[in-house]
PDB file of C-alpha atoms in Angstrom:
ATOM      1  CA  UNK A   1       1.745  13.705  26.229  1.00 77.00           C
ATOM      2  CA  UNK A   2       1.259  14.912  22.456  1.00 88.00           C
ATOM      3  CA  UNK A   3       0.141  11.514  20.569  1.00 94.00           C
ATOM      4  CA  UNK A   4       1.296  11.324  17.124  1.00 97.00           C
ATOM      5  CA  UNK A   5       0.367   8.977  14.419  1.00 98.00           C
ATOM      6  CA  UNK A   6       1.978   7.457  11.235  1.00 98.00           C
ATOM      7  CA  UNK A   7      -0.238   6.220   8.958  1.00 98.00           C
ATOM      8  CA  UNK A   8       1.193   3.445   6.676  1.00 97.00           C
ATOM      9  CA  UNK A   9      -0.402   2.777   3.433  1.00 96.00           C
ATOM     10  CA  UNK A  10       2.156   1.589   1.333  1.00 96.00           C
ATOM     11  CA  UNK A  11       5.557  -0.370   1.813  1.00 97.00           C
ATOM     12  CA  UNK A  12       7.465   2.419  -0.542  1.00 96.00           C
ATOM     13  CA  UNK A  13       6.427   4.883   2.056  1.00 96.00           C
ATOM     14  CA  UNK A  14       7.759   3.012   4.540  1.00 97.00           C
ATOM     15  CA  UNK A  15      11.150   2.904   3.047  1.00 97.00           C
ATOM     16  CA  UNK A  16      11.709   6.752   2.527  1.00 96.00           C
ATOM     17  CA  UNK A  17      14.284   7.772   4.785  1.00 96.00           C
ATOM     18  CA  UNK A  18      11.959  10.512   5.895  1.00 97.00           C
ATOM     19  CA  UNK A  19       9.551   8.004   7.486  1.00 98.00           C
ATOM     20  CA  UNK A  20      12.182   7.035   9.649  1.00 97.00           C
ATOM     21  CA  UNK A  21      13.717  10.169  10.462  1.00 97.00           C
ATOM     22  CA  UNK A  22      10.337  11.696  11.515  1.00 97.00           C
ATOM     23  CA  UNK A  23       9.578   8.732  13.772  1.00 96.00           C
ATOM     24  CA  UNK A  24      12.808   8.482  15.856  1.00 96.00           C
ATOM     25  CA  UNK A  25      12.638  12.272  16.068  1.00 96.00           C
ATOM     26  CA  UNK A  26       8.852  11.627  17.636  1.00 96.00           C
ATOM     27  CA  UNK A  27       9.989   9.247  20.101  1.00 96.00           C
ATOM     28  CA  UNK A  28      12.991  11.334  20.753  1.00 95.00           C
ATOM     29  CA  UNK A  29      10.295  14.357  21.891  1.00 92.00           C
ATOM     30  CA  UNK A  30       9.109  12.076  24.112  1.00 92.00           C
ATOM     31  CA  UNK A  31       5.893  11.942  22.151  1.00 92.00           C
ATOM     32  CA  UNK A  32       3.492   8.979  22.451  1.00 96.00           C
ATOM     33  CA  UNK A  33       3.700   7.399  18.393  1.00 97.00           C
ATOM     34  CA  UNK A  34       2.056   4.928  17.269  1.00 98.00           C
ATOM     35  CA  UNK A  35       2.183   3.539  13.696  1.00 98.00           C
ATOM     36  CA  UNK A  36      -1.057   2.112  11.877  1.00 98.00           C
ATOM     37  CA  UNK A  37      -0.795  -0.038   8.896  1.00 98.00           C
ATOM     38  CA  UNK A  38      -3.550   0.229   6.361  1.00 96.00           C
ATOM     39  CA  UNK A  39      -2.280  -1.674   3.434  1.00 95.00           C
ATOM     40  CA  UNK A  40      -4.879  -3.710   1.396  1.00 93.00           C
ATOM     41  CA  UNK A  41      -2.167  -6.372   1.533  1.00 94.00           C
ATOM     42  CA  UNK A  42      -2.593  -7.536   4.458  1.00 97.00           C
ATOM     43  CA  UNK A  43       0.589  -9.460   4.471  1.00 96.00           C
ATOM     44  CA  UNK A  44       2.430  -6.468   4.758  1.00 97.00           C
ATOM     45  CA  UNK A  45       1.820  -5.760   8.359  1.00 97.00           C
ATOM     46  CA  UNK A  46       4.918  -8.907   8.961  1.00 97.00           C
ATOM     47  CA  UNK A  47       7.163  -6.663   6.832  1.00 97.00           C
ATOM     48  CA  UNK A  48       6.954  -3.519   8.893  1.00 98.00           C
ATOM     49  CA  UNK A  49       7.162  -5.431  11.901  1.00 97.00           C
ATOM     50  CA  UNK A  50      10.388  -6.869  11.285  1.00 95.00           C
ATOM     51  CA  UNK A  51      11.435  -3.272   9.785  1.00 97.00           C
ATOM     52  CA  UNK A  52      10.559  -1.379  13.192  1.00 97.00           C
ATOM     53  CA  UNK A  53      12.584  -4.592  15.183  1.00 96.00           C
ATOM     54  CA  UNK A  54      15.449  -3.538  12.802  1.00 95.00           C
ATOM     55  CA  UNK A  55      14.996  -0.312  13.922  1.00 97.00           C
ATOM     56  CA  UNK A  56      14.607  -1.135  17.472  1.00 97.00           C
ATOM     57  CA  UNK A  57      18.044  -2.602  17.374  1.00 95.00           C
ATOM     58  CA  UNK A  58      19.830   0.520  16.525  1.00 94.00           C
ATOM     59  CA  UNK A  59      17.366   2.917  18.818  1.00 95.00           C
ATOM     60  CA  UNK A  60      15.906   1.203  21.878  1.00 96.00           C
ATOM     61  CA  UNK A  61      13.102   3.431  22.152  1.00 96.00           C
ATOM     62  CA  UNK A  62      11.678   2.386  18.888  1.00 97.00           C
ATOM     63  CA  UNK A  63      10.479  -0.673  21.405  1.00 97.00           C
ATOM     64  CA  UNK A  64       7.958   2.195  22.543  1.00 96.00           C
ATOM     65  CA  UNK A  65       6.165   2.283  19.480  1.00 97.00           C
ATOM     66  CA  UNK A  66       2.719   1.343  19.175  1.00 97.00           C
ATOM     67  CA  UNK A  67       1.722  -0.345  16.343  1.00 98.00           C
ATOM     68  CA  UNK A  68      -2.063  -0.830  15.004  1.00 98.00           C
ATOM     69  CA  UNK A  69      -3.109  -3.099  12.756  1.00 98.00           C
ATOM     70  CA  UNK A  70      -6.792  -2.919  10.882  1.00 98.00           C
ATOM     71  CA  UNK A  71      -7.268  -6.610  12.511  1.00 97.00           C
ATOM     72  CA  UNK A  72      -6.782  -5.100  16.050  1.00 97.00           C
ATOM     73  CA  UNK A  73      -9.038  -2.728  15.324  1.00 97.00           C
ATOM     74  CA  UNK A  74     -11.931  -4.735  13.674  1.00 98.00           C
ATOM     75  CA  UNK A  75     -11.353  -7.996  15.804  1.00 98.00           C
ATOM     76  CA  UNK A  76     -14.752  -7.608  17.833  1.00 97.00           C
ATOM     77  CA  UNK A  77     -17.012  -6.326  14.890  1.00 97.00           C
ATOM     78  CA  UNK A  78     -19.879  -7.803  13.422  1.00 97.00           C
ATOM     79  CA  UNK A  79     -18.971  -9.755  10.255  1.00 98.00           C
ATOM     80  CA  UNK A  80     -20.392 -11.810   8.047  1.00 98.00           C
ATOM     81  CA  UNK A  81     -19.748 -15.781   7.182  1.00 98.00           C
ATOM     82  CA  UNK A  82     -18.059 -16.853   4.215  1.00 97.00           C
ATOM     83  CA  UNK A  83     -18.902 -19.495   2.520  1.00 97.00           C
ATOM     84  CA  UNK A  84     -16.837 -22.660   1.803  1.00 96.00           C
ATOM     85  CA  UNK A  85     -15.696 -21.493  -1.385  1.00 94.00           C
ATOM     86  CA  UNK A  86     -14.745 -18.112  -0.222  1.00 96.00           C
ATOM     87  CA  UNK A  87     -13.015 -18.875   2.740  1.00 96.00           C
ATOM     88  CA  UNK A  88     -11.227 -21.832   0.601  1.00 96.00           C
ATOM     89  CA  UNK A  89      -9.578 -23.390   3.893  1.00 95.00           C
ATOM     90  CA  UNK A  90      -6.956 -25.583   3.073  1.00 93.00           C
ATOM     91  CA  UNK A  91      -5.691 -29.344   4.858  1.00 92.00           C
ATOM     92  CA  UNK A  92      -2.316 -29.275   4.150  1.00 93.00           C
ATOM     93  CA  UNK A  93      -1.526 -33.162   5.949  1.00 91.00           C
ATOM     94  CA  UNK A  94      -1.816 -35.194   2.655  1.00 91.00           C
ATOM     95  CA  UNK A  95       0.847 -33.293   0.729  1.00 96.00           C
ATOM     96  CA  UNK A  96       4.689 -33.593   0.703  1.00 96.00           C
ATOM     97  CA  UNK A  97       6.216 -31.544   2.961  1.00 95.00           C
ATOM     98  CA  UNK A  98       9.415 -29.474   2.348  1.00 95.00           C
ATOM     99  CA  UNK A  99      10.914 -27.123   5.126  1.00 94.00           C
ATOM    100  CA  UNK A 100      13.385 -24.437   4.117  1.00 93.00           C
ATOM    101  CA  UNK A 101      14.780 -21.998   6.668  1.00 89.00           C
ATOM    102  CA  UNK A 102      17.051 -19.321   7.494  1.00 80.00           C
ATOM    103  CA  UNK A 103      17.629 -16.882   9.929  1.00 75.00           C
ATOM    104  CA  UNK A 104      14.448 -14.968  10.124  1.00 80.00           C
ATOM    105  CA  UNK A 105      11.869 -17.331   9.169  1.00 90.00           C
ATOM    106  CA  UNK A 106      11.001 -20.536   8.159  1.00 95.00           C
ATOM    107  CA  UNK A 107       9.398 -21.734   4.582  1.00 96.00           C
ATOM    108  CA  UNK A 108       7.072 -24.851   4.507  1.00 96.00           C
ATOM    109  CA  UNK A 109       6.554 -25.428   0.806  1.00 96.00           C
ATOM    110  CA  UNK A 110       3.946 -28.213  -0.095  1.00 97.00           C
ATOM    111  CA  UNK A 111       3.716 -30.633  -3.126  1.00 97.00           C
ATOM    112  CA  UNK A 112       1.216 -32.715  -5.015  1.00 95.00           C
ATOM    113  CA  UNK A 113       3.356 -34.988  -7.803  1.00 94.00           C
ATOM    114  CA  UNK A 114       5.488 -31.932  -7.873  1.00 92.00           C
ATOM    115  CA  UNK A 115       3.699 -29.389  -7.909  1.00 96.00           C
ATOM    116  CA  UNK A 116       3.451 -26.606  -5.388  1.00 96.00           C
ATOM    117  CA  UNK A 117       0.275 -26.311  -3.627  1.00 97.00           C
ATOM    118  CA  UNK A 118       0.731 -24.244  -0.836  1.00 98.00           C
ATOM    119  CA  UNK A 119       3.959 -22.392   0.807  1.00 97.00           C
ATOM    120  CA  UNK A 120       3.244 -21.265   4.599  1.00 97.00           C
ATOM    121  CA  UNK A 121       6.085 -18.830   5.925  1.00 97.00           C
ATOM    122  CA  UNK A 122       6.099 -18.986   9.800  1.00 96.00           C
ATOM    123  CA  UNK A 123       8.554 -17.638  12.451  1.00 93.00           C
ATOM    124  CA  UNK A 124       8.385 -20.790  14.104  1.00 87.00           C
ATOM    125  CA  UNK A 125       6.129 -24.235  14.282  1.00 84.00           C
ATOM    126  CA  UNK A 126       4.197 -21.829  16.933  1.00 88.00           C
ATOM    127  CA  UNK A 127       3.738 -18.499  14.593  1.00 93.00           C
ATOM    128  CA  UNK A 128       2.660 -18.294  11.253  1.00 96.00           C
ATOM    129  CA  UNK A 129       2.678 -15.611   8.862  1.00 97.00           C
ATOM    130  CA  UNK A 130       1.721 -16.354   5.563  1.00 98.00           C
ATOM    131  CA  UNK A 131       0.108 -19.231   3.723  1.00 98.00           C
ATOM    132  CA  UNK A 132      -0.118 -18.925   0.036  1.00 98.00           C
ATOM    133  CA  UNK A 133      -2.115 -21.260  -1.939  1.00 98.00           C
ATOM    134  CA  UNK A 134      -1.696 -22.407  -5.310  1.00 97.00           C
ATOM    135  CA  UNK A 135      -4.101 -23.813  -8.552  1.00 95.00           C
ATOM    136  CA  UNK A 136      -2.002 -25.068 -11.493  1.00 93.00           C
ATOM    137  CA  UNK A 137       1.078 -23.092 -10.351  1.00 92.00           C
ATOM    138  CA  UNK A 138      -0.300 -20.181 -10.275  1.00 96.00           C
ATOM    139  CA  UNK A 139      -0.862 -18.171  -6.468  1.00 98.00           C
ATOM    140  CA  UNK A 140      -4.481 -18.202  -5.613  1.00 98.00           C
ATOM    141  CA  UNK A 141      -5.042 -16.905  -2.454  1.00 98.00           C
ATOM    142  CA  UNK A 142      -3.009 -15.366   0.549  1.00 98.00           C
ATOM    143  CA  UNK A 143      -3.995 -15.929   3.937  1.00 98.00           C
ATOM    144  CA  UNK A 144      -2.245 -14.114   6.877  1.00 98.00           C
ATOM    145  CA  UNK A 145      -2.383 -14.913  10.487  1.00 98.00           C
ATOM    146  CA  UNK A 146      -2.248 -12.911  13.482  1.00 97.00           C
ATOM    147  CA  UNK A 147      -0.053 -12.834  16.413  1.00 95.00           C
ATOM    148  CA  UNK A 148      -2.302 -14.962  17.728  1.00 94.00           C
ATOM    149  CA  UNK A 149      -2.544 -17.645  15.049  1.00 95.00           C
ATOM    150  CA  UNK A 150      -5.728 -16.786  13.409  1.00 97.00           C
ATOM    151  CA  UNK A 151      -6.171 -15.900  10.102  1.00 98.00           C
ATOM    152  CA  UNK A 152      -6.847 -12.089  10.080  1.00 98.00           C
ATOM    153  CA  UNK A 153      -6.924 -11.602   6.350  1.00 98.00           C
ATOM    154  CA  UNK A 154      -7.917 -13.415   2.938  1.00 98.00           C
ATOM    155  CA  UNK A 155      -6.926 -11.973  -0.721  1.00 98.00           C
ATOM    156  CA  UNK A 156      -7.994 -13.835  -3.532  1.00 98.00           C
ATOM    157  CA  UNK A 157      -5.514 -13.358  -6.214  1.00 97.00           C
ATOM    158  CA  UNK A 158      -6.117 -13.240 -10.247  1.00 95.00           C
ATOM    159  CA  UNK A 159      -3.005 -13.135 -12.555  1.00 92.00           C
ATOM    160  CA  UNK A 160      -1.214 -12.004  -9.409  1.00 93.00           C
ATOM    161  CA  UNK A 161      -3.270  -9.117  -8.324  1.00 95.00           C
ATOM    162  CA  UNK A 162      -5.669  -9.298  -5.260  1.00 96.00           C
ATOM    163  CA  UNK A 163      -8.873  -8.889  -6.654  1.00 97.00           C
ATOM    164  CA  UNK A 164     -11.072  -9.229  -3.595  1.00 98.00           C
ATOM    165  CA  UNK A 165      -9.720  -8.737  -0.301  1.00 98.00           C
ATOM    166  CA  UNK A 166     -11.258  -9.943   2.928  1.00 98.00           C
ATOM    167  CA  UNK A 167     -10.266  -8.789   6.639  1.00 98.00           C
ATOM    168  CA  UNK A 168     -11.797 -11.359   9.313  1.00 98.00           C
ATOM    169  CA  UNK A 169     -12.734 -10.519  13.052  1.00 98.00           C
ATOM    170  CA  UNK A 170     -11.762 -12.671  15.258  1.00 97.00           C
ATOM    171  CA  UNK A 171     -14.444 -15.292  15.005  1.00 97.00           C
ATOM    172  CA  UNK A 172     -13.447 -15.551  10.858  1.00 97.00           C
ATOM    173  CA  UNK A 173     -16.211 -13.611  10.113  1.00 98.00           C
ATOM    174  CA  UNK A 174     -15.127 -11.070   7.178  1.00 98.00           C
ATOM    175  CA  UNK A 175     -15.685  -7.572   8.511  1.00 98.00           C
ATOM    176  CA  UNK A 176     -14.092  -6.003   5.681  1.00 98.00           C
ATOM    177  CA  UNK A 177     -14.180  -6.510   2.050  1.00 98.00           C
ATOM    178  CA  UNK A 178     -11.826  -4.948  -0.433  1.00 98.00           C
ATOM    179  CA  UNK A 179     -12.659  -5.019  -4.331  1.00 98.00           C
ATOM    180  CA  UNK A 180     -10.274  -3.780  -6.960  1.00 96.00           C
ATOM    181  CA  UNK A 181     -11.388  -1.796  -9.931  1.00 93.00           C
ATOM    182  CA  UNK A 182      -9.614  -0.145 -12.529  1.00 90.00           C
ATOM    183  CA  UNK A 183     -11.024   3.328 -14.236  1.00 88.00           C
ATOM    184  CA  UNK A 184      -9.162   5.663 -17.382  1.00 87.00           C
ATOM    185  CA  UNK A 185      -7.370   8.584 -16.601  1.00 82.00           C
ATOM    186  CA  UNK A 186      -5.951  11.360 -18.572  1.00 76.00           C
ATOM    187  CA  UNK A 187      -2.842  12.715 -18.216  1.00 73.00           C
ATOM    188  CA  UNK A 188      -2.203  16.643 -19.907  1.00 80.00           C
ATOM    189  CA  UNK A 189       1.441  17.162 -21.158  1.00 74.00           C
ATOM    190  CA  UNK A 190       2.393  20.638 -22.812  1.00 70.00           C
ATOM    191  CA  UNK A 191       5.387  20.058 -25.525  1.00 62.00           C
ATOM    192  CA  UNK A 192       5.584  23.155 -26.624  1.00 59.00           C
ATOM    193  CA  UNK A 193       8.687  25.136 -26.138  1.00 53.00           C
ATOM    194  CA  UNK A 194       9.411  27.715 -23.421  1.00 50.00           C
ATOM    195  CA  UNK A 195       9.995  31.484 -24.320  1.00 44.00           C
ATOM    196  CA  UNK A 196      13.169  31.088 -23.258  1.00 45.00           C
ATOM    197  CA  UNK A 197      13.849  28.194 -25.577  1.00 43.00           C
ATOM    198  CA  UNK A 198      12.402  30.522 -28.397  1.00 43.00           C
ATOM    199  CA  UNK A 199      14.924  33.083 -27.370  1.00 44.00           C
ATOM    200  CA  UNK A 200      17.592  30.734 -27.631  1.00 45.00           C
ATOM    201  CA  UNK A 201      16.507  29.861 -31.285  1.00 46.00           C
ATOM    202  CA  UNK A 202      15.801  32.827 -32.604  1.00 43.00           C
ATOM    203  CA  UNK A 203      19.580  34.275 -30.989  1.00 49.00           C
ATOM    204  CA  UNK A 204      20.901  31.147 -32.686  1.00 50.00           C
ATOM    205  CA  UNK A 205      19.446  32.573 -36.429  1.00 46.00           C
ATOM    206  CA  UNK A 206      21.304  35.569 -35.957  1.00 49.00           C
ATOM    207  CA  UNK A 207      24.555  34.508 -35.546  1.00 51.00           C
ATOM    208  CA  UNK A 208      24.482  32.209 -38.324  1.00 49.00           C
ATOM    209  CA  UNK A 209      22.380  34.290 -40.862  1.00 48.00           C
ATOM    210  CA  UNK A 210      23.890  36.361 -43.622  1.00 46.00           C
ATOM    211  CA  UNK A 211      21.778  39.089 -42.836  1.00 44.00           C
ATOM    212  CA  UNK A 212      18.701  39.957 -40.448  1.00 52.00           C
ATOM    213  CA  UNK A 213      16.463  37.948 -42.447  1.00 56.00           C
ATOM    214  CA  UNK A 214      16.046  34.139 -41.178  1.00 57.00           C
ATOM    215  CA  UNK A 215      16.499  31.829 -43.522  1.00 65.00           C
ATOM    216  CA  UNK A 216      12.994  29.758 -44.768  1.00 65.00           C
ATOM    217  CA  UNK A 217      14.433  26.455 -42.725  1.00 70.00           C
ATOM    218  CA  UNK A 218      14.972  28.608 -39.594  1.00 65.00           C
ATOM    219  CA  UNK A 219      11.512  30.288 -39.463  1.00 64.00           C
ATOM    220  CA  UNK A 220       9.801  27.052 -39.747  1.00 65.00           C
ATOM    221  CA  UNK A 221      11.712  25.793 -36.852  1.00 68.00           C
ATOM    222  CA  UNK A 222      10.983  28.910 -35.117  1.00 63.00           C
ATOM    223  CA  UNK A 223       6.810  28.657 -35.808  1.00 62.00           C
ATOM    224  CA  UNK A 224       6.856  25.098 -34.939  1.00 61.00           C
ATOM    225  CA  UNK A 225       8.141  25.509 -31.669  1.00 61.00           C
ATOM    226  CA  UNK A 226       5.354  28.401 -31.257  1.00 59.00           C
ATOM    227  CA  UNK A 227       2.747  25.836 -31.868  1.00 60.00           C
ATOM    228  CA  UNK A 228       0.511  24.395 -29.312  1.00 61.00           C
ATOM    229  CA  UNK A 229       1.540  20.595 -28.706  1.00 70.00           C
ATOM    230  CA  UNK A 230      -0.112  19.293 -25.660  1.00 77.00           C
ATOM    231  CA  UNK A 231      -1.008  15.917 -25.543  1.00 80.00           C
ATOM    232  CA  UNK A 232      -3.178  13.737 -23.793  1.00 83.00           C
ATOM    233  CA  UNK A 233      -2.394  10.254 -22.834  1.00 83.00           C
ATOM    234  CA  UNK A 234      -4.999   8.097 -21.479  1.00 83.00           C
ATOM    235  CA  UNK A 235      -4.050   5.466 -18.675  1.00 83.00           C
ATOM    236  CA  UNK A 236      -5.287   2.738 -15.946  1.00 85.00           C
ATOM    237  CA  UNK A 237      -6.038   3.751 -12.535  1.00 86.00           C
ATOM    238  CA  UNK A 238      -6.373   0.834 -10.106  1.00 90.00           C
ATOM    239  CA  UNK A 239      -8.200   1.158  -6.683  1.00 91.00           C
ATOM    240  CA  UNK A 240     -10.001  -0.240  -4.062  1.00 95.00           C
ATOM    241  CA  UNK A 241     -13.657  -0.133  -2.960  1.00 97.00           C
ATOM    242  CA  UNK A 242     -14.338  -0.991   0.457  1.00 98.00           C
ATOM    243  CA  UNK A 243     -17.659  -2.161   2.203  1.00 98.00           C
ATOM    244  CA  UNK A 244     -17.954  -2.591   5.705  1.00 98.00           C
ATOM    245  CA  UNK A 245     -20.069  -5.679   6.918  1.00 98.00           C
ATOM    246  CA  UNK A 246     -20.858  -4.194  10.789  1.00 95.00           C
ATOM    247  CA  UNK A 247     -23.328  -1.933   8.970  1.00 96.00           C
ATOM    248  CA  UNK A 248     -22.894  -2.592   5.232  1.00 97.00           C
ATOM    249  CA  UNK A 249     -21.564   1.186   4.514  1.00 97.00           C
ATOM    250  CA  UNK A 250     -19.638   1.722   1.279  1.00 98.00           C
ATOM    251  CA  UNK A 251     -16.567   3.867   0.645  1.00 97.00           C
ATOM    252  CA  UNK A 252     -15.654   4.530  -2.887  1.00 93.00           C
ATOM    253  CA  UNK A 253     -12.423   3.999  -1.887  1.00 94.00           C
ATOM    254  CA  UNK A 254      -9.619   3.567   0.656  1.00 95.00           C
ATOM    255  CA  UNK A 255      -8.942   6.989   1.168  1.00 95.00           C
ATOM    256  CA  UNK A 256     -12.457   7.346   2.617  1.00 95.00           C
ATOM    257  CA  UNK A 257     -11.805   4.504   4.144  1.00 97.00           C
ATOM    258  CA  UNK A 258      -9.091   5.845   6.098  1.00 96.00           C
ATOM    259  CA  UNK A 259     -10.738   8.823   7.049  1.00 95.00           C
ATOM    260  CA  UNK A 260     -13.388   6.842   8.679  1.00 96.00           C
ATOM    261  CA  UNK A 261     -10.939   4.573  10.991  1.00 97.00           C
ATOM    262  CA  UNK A 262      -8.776   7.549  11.842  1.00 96.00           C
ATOM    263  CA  UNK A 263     -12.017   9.049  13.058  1.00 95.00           C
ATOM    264  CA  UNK A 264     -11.439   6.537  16.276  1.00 95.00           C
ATOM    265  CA  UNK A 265      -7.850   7.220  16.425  1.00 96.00           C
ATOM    266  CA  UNK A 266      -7.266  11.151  16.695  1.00 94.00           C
ATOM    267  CA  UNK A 267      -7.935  13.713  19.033  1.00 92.00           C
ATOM    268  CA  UNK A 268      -7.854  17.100  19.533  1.00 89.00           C
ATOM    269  CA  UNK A 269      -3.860  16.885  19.909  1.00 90.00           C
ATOM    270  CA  UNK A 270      -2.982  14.280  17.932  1.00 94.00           C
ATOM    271  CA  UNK A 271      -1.072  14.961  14.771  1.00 96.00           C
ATOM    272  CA  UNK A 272      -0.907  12.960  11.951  1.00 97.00           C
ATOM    273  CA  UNK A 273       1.701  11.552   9.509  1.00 97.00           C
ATOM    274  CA  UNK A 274       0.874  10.943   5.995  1.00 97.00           C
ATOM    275  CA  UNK A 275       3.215  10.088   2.942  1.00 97.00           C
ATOM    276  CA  UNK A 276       3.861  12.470   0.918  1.00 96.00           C
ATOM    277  CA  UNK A 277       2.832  10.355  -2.416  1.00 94.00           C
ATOM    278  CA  UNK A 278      -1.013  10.131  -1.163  1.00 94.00           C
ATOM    279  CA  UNK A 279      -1.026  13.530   0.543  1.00 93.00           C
ATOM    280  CA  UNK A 280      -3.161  15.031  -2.677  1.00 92.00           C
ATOM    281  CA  UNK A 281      -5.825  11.542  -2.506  1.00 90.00           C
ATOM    282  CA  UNK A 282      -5.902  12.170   1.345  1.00 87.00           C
ATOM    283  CA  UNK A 283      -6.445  15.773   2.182  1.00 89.00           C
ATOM    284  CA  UNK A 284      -9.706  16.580   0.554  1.00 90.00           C
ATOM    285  CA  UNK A 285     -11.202  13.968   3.222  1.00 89.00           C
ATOM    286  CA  UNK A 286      -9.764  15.808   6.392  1.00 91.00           C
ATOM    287  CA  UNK A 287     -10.162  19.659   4.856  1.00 89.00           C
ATOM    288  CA  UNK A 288      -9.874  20.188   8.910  1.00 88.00           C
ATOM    289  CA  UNK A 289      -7.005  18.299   9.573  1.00 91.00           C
ATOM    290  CA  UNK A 290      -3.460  19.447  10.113  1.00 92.00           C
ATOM    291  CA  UNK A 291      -1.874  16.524   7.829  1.00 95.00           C
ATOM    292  CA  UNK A 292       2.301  16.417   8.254  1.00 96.00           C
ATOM    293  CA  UNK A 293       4.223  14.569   5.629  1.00 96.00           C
ATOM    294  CA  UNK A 294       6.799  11.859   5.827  1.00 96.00           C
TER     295      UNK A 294
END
């Protein structure tokens, strides 16, 4: 049985109807599929699991679907203890309690002379999600949990960006650490007009001219538009660093990253799902892989 894989890195990607499409038509081959979320939000892995139950609703055989999380695959590496302050644990018992709930989950939100300190979102009182934790209103940290209970991932947020990013085995050591940096990049646009639009303008002149001769105003329009008038606008690229604690081996960023833990994943006939948006970041680290797009 051909095995094919969709790798998620982004909740956008996960949303194009083409993600979909490509995975029910998978299953429908009778093709063993699995689906591995990679986000550096680790949070997100609840959100595609209720999106694949919403699909599983409509198409049974969605139920087949494996689904791989980087906390399933890192559970029973090495890691590396955090300290007090990193880990940040918090007792939530001395704090009012407020419960809010709905249909899919339920929202614990907690107050100190009130002022949010913490909001857990949980299934049930048996299955938590998400804790979020709070310093003068402002989110602090996310912790997610596991299937299982256990926090699988910490992000340490700064004017609500994850700065530093830790994914825990399943002793809460931190296997993974994610870093966020931020580097210039230069985009090259060409203003100039086409030959076509030059054409246009100089076709224009004639009919409006009182003879062959353009008129002063209308050659200067013409010349400008011959002129070269690319620009180049400088911007902010973020992304993520990665080290690995097992055997303290960097990536310069996720896209190596990935390339290393689909290294464990494929095999000779296993083909591989990429979005389209990261296709250009991803392909120069598998020059030897067939890559298919979503």
């Amino acid at each position: 049985m051909q095995q094919m894989i969709f790798l998620l890195t982004s909740l956008n990607g996960m949303h194009k109807p083409n993600f979909s499409t490509q995975l029910l038509k998978a299953l429908k081959n009778g093709s063993q599929v699995s689906v591995l979320v990679a986000m550096v939000d680790f949070e997100s892995v609840w959100t595609v699991r209720q999106y694949l139950n919403q699909l599983a609703r409509k198409d049974s055989q969605v139920n087949k679907i494996r689904l791989i999380t980087l906390a399933e695959m890192f559970a029973d590496e090495p890691g590396l203890a955090l300290t007090t302050e990193e880990r940040h644990a918090v007792g939530l018992e001395d704090y009012e309690q407020r419960l809010f709930a709905d249909n899919q989950e339920q929202v614990k939100r907690y107050l100190s002379d009130g002022h949010m300190v913490a909001e857990l979102r949980q299934i049930d009182d048996e299955t938590p999600m998400v804790l979020r934790q709070y310093q003068a209103d402002q989110l602090a940290q996310v912790d997610t949990y596991g299937l299982d209970g256990q926090v699988v991932g910490i992000e340490k947020i700064q004017n609500e960006v994850a700065q530093t990013s830790y994914l825990l085995n399943r002793h809460g050591e931190a296997v993974l650490r994610f870093v966020r940096h931020e580097r210039p990049i230069e985009h090259i646009y060409n203003l100039s007009a086409t030959s076509a639009m030059l054409a246009t303008e100089f076709e224009g002149a004639k009919q409006v001219a009182t003879s062959e001769t353009l008129s002063k105003r209308q050659r200067e329009r013409a010349e400008a538009n011959t002129v070269d008038q690319t620009q180049i606008i400088t911007a902010t690229e973020a992304y993520y660093g990665v080290l690995a604690y097992s055997n303290y081996r960097r990536f310069s960023d996720v896209f190596a990253f990935y390339q290393a833990v689909l290294s464990r994943l494929l095999t000779d006939d296993t083909r591989l799902y990429v979005d389209l948006a990261v296709n250009a970041h991803f392909s120069p680290q598998m020059p030897n892989q067939l890559i298919f797009n979503y």
